[in-house]
PDB file of C-alpha atoms in Angstrom:
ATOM      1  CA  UNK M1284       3.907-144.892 -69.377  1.00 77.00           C
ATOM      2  CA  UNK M1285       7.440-144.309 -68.631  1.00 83.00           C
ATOM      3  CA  UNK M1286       8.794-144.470 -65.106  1.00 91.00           C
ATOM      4  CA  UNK M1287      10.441-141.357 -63.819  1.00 91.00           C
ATOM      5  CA  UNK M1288      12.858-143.963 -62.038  1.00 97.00           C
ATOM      6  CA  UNK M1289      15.749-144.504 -64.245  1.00 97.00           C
ATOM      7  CA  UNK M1290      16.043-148.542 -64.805  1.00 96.00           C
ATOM      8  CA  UNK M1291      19.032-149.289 -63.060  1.00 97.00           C
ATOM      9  CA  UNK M1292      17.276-147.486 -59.684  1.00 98.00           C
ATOM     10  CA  UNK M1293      14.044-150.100 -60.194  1.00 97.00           C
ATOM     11  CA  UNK M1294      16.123-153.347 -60.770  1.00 97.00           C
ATOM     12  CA  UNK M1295      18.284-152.262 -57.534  1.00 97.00           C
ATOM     13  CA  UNK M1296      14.993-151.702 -55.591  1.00 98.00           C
ATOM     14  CA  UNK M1297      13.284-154.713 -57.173  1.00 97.00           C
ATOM     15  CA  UNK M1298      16.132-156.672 -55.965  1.00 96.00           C
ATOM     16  CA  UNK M1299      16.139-155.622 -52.841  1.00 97.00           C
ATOM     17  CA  UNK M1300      12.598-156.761 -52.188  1.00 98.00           C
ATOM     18  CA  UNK M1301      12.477-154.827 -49.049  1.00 98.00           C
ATOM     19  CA  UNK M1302      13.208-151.287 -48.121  1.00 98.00           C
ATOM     20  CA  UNK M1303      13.639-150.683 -44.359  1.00 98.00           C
ATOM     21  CA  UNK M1304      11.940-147.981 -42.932  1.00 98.00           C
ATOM     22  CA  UNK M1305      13.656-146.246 -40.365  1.00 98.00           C
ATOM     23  CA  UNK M1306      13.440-143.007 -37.755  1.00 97.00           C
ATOM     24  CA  UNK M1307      16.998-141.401 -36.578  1.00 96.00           C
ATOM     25  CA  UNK M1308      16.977-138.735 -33.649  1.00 95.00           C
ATOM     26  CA  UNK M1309      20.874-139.339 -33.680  1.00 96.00           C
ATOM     27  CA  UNK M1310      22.367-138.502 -36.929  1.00 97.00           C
ATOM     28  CA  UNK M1311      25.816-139.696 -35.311  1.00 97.00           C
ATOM     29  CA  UNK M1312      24.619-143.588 -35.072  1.00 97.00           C
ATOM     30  CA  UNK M1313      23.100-143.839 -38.810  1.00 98.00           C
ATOM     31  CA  UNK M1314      25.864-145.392 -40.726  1.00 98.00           C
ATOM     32  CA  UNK M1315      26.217-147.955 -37.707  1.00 98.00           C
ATOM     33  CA  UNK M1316      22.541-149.067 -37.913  1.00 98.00           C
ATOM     34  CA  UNK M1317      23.102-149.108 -42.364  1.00 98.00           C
ATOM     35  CA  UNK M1318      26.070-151.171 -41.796  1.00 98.00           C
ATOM     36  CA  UNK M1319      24.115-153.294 -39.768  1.00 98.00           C
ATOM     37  CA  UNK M1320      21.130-154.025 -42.093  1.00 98.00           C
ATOM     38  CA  UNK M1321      23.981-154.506 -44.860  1.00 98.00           C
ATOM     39  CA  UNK M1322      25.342-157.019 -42.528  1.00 98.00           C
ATOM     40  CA  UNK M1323      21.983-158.952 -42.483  1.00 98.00           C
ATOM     41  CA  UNK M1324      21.772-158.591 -46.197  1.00 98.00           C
ATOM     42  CA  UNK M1325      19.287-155.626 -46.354  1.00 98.00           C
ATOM     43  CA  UNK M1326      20.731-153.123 -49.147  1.00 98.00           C
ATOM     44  CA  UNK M1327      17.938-150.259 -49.033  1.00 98.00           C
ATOM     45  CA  UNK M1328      16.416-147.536 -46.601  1.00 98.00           C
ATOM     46  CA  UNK M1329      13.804-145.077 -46.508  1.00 98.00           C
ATOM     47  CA  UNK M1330      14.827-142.266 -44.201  1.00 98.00           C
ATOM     48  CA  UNK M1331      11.599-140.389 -42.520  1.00 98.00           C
ATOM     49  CA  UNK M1332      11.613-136.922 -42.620  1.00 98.00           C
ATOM     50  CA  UNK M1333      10.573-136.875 -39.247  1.00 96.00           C
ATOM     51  CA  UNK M1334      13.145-135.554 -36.293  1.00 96.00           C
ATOM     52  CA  UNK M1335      15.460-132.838 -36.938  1.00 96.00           C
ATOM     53  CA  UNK M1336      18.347-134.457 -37.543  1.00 97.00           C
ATOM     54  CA  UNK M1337      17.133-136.988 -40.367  1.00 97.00           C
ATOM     55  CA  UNK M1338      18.539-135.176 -43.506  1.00 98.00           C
ATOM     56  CA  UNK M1339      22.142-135.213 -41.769  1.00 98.00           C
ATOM     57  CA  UNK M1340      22.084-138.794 -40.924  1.00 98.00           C
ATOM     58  CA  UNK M1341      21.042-139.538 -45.011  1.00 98.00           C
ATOM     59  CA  UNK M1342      23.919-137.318 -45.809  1.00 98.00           C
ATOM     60  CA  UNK M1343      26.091-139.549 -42.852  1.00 97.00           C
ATOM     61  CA  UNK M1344      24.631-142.918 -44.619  1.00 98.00           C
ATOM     62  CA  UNK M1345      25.635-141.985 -48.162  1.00 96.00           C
ATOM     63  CA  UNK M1346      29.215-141.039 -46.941  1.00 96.00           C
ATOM     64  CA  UNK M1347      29.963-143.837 -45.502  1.00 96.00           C
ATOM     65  CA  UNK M1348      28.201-146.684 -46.539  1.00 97.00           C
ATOM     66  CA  UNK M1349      28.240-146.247 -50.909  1.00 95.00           C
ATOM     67  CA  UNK M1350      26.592-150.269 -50.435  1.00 97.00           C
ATOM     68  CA  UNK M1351      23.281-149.114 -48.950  1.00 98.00           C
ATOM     69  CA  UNK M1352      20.875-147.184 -51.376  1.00 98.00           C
ATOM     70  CA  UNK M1353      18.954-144.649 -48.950  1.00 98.00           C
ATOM     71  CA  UNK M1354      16.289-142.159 -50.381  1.00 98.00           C
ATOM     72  CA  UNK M1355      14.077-139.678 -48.104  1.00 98.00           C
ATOM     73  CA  UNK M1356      10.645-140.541 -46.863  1.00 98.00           C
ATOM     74  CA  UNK M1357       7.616-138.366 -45.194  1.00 98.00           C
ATOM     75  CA  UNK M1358       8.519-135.844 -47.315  1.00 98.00           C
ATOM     76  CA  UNK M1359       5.677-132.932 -47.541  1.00 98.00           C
ATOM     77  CA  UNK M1360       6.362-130.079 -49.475  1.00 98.00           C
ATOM     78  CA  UNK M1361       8.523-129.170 -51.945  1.00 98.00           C
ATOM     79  CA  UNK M1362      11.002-127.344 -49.633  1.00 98.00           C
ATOM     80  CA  UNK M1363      12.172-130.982 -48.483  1.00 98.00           C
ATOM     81  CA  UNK M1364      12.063-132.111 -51.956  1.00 98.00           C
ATOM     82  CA  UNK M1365      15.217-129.692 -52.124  1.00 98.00           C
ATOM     83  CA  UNK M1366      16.787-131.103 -48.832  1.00 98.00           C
ATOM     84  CA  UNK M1367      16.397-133.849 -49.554  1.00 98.00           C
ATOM     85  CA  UNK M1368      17.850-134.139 -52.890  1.00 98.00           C
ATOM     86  CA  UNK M1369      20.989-131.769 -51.495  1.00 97.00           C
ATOM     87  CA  UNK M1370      21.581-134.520 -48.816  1.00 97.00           C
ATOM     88  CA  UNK M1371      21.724-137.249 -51.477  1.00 97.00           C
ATOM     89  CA  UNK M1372      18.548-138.974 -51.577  1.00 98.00           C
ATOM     90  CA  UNK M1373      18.343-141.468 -54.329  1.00 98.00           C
ATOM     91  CA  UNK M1374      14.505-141.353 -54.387  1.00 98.00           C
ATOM     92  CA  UNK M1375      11.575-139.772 -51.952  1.00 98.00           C
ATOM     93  CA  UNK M1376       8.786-141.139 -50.793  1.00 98.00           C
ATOM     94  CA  UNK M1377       5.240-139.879 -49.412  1.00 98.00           C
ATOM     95  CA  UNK M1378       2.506-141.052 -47.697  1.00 98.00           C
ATOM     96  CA  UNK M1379       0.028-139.055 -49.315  1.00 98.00           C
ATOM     97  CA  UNK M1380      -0.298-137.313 -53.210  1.00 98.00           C
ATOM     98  CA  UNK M1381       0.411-133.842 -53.053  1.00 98.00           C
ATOM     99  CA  UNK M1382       0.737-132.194 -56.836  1.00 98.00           C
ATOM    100  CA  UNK M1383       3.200-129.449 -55.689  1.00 98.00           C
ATOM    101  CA  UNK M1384       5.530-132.018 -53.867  1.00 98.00           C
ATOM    102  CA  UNK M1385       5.425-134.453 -57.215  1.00 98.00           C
ATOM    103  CA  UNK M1386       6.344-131.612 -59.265  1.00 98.00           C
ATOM    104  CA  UNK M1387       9.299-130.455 -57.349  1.00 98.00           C
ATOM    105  CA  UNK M1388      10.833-133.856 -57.194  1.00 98.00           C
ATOM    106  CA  UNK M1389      10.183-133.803 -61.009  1.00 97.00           C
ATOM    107  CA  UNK M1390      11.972-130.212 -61.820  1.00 98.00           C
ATOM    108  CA  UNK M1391      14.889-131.572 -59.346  1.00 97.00           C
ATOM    109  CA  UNK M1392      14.947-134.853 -61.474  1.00 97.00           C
ATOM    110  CA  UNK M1393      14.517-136.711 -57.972  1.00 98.00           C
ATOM    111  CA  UNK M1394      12.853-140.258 -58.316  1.00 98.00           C
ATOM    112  CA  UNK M1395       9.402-139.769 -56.353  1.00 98.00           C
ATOM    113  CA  UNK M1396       6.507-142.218 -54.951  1.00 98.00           C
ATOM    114  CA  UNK M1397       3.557-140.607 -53.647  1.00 98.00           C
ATOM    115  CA  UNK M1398       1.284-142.182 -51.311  1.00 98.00           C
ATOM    116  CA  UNK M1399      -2.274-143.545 -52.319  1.00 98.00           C
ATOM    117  CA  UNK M1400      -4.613-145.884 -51.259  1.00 98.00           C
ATOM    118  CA  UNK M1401      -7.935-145.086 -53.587  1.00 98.00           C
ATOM    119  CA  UNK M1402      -8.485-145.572 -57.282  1.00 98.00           C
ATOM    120  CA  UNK M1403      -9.141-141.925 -57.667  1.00 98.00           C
ATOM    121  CA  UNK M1404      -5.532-140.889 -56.098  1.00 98.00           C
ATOM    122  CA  UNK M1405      -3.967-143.554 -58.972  1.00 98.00           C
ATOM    123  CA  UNK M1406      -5.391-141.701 -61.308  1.00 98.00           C
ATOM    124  CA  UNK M1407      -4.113-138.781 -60.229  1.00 98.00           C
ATOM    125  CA  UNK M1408      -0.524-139.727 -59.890  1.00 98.00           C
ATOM    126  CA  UNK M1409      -0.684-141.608 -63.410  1.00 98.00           C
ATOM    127  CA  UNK M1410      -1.777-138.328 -64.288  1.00 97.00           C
ATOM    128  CA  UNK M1411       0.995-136.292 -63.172  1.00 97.00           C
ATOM    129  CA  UNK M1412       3.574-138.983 -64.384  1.00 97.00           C
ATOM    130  CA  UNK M1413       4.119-140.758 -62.018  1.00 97.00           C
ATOM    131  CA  UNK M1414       4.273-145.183 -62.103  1.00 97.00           C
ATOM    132  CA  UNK M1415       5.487-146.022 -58.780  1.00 98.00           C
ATOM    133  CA  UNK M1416       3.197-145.383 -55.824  1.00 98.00           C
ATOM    134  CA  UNK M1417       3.339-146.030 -52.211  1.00 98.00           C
ATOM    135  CA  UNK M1418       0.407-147.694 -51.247  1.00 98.00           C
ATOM    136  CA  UNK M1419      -0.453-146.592 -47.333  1.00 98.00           C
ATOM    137  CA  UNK M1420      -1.446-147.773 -44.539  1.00 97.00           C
ATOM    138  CA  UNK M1421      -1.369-151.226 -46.597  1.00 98.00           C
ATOM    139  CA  UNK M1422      -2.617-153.573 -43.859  1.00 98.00           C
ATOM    140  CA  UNK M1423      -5.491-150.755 -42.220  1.00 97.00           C
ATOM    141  CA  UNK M1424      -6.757-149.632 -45.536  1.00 97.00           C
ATOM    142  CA  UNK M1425      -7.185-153.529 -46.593  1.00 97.00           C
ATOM    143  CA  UNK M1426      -4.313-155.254 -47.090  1.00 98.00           C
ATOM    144  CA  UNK M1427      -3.121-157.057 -49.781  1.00 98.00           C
ATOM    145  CA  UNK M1428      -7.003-157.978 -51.158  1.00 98.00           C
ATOM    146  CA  UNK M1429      -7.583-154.164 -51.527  1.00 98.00           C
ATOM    147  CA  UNK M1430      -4.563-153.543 -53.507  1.00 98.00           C
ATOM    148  CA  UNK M1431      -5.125-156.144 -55.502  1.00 98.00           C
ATOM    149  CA  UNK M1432      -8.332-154.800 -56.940  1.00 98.00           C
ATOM    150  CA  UNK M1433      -7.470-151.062 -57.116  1.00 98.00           C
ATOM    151  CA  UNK M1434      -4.400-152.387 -59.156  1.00 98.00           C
ATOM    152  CA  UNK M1435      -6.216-154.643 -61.667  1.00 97.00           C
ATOM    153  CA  UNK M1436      -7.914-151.728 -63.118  1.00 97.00           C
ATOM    154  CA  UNK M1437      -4.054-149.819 -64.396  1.00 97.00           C
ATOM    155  CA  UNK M1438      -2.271-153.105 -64.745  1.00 95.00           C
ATOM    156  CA  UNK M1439      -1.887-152.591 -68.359  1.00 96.00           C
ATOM    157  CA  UNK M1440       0.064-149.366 -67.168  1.00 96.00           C
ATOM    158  CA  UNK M1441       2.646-151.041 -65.471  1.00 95.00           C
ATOM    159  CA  UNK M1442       1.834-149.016 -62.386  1.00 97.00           C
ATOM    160  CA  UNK M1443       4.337-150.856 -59.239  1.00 98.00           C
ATOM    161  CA  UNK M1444       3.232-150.427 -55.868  1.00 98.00           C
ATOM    162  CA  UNK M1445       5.473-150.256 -52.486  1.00 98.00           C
ATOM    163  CA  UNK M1446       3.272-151.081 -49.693  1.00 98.00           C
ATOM    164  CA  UNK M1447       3.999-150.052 -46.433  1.00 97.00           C
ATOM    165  CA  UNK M1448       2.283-150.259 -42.976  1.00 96.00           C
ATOM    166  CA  UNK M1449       1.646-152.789 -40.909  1.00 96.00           C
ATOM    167  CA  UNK M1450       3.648-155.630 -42.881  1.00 97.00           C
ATOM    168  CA  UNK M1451       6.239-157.968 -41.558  1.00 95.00           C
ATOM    169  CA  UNK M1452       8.079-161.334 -41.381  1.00 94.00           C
ATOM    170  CA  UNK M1453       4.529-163.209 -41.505  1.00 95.00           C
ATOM    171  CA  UNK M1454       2.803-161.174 -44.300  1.00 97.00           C
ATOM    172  CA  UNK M1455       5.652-159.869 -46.478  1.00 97.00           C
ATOM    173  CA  UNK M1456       5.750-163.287 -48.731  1.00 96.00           C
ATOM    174  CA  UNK M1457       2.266-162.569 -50.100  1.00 96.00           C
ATOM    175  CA  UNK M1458       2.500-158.851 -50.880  1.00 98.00           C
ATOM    176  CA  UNK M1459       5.873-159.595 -52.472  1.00 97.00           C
ATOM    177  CA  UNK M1460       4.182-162.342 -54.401  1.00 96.00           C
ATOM    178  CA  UNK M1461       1.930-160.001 -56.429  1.00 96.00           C
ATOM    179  CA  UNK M1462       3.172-158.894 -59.899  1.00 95.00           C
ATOM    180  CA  UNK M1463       2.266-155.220 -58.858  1.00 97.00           C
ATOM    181  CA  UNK M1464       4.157-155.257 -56.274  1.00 98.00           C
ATOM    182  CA  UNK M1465       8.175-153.924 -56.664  1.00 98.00           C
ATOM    183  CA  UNK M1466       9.114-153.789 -53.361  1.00 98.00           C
ATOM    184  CA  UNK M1467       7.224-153.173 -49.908  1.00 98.00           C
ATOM    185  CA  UNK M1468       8.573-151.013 -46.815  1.00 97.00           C
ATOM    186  CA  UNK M1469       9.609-152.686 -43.538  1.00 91.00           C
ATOM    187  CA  UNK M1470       9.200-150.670 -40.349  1.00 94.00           C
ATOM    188  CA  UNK M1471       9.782-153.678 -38.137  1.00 96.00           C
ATOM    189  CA  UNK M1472      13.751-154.268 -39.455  1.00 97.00           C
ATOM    190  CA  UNK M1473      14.756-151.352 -37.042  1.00 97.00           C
ATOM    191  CA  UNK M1474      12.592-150.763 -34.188  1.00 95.00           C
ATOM    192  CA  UNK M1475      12.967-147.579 -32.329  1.00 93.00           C
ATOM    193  CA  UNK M1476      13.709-148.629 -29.486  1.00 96.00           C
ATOM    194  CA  UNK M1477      16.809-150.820 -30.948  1.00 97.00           C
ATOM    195  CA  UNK M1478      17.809-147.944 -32.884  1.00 97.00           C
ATOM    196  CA  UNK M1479      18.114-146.113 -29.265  1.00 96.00           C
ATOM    197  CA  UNK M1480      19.582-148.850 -27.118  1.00 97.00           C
ATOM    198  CA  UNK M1481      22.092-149.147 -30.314  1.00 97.00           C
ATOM    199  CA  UNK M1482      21.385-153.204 -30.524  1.00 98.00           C
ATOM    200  CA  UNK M1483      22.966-153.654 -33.984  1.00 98.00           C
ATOM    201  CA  UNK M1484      22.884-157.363 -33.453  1.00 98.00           C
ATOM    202  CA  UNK M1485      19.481-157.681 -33.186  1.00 98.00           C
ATOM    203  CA  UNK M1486      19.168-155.686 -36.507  1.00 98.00           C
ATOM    204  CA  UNK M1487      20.905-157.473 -37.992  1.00 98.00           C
ATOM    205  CA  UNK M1488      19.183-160.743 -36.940  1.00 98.00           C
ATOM    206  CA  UNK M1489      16.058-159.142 -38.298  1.00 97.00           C
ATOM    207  CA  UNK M1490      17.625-158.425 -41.457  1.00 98.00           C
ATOM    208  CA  UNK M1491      19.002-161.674 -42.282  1.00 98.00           C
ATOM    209  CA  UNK M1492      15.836-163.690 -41.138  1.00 97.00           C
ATOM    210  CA  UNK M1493      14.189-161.087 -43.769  1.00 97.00           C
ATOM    211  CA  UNK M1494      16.899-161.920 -46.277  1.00 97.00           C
ATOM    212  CA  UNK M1495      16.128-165.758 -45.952  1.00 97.00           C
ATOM    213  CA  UNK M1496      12.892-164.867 -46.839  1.00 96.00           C
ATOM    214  CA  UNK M1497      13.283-162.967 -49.702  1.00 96.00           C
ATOM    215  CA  UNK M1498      15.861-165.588 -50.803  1.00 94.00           C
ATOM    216  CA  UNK M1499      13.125-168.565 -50.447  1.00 93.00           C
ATOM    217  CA  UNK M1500      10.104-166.042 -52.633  1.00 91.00           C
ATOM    218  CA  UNK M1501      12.661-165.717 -55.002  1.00 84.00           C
ATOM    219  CA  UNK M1502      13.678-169.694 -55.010  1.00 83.00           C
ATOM    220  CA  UNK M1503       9.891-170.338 -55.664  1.00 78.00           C
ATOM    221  CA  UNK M1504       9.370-167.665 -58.344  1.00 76.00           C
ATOM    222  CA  UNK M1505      12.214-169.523 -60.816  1.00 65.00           C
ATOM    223  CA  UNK M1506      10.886-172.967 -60.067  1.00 59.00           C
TER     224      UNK M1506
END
């Protein structure tokens, strides 16, 4: 199959191993909390949909941070498939498979992972094109066990998986382990309520410690 992810998007995401997840109410502090996840060595957001002022603070990120790669996630119907592509997005992301949503990020030319977390939902996103999935709620639907044998069946597809949901520091070395795996999402970078009190220090602590994790899977993987 060929990915609808141009090559030079999947090495940059691949790379990045980890894609922090975050929620803005305040569209004014977003390029402060991307500079400080660059700062800890984290290159790579996914933006929820999910507050009113979300598709301004991807437009704020991609203005003034060109370093960070941000896309849109949460996105549910194909009316924020436009937004979010007009605010910049450089992919979307959603936790579930809607056809309609799939096919307007595919007329917009806007690199898209649905959500699955069965066999049967694969099959229908290898159907409509698509090779890279979000596989959610990771941890609650299984963990990394389950994905393991609901991959094994499309491996010779080259169908990549970004897990997300209820991974961290302690778990994150095994999912990014797995050769289906291209990248996983990481709510816990940015908490919400760091994000509010503005403690860009302590993001960026969590960032680096996630970086020096990253670094050592990596170490491993060439030895």
């Amino acid at each position: 199959m060929n990915s609808q992810f141009p090559p030079a998007l999947l090495n940059r995401i691949e790379s990045a191993a980890v894609i922090a997840v975050v929620t803005i109410d305040d569209a004014a502090t977003a390029p402060a909390l991307a500079d400080a996840l660059l700062a800890g060595g984290i290159d790579a957001m996914e933006l929820t949909l999910r507050t009113p002022t979300a598709l301004d603070a991807l437009s704020a990120i991609r203005n003034s941070c060109p370093d960070m790669l941000v896309g849109a996630g949460t996105i549910l119907t194909p009316d924020q498939v436009d937004q979010a592509n007009d605010a910049g997005a450089a992919f979307g992301v959603a936790p579930g498979l809607n056809p309609r949503v799939v096919q307007a990020a595919q007329s917009k030319n806007l690199p898209f992972a649905p959500g699955v977390t069965t066999p049967s939902e694969i099959e229908q996103a290898i159907e409509l094109g698509c090779c890279e999935l979000k596989f959610f709620p990771a941890e609650s639907s299984g963990g990394l066990p389950y994905l393991s044998n609901i991959a094994a069946p499309f491996a010779h597809l080259d169908i990549r998986f970004i897990p997300l949901g209820g991974i961290n520091s302690d778990n994150m070395s095994a999912y990014l382990n797995h050769e289906a795996v291209l990248a996983i999402g990481g709510s816990w970078l940015a908490p919400s309520e760091q994000i509010l009190s503005q403690d860009w220090p302590a993001i960026t602590a969590r960032a680096q410690s996630t970086r020096e994790i990253i670094f050592s899977i990596r170490s491993n993987q060439l030895q």
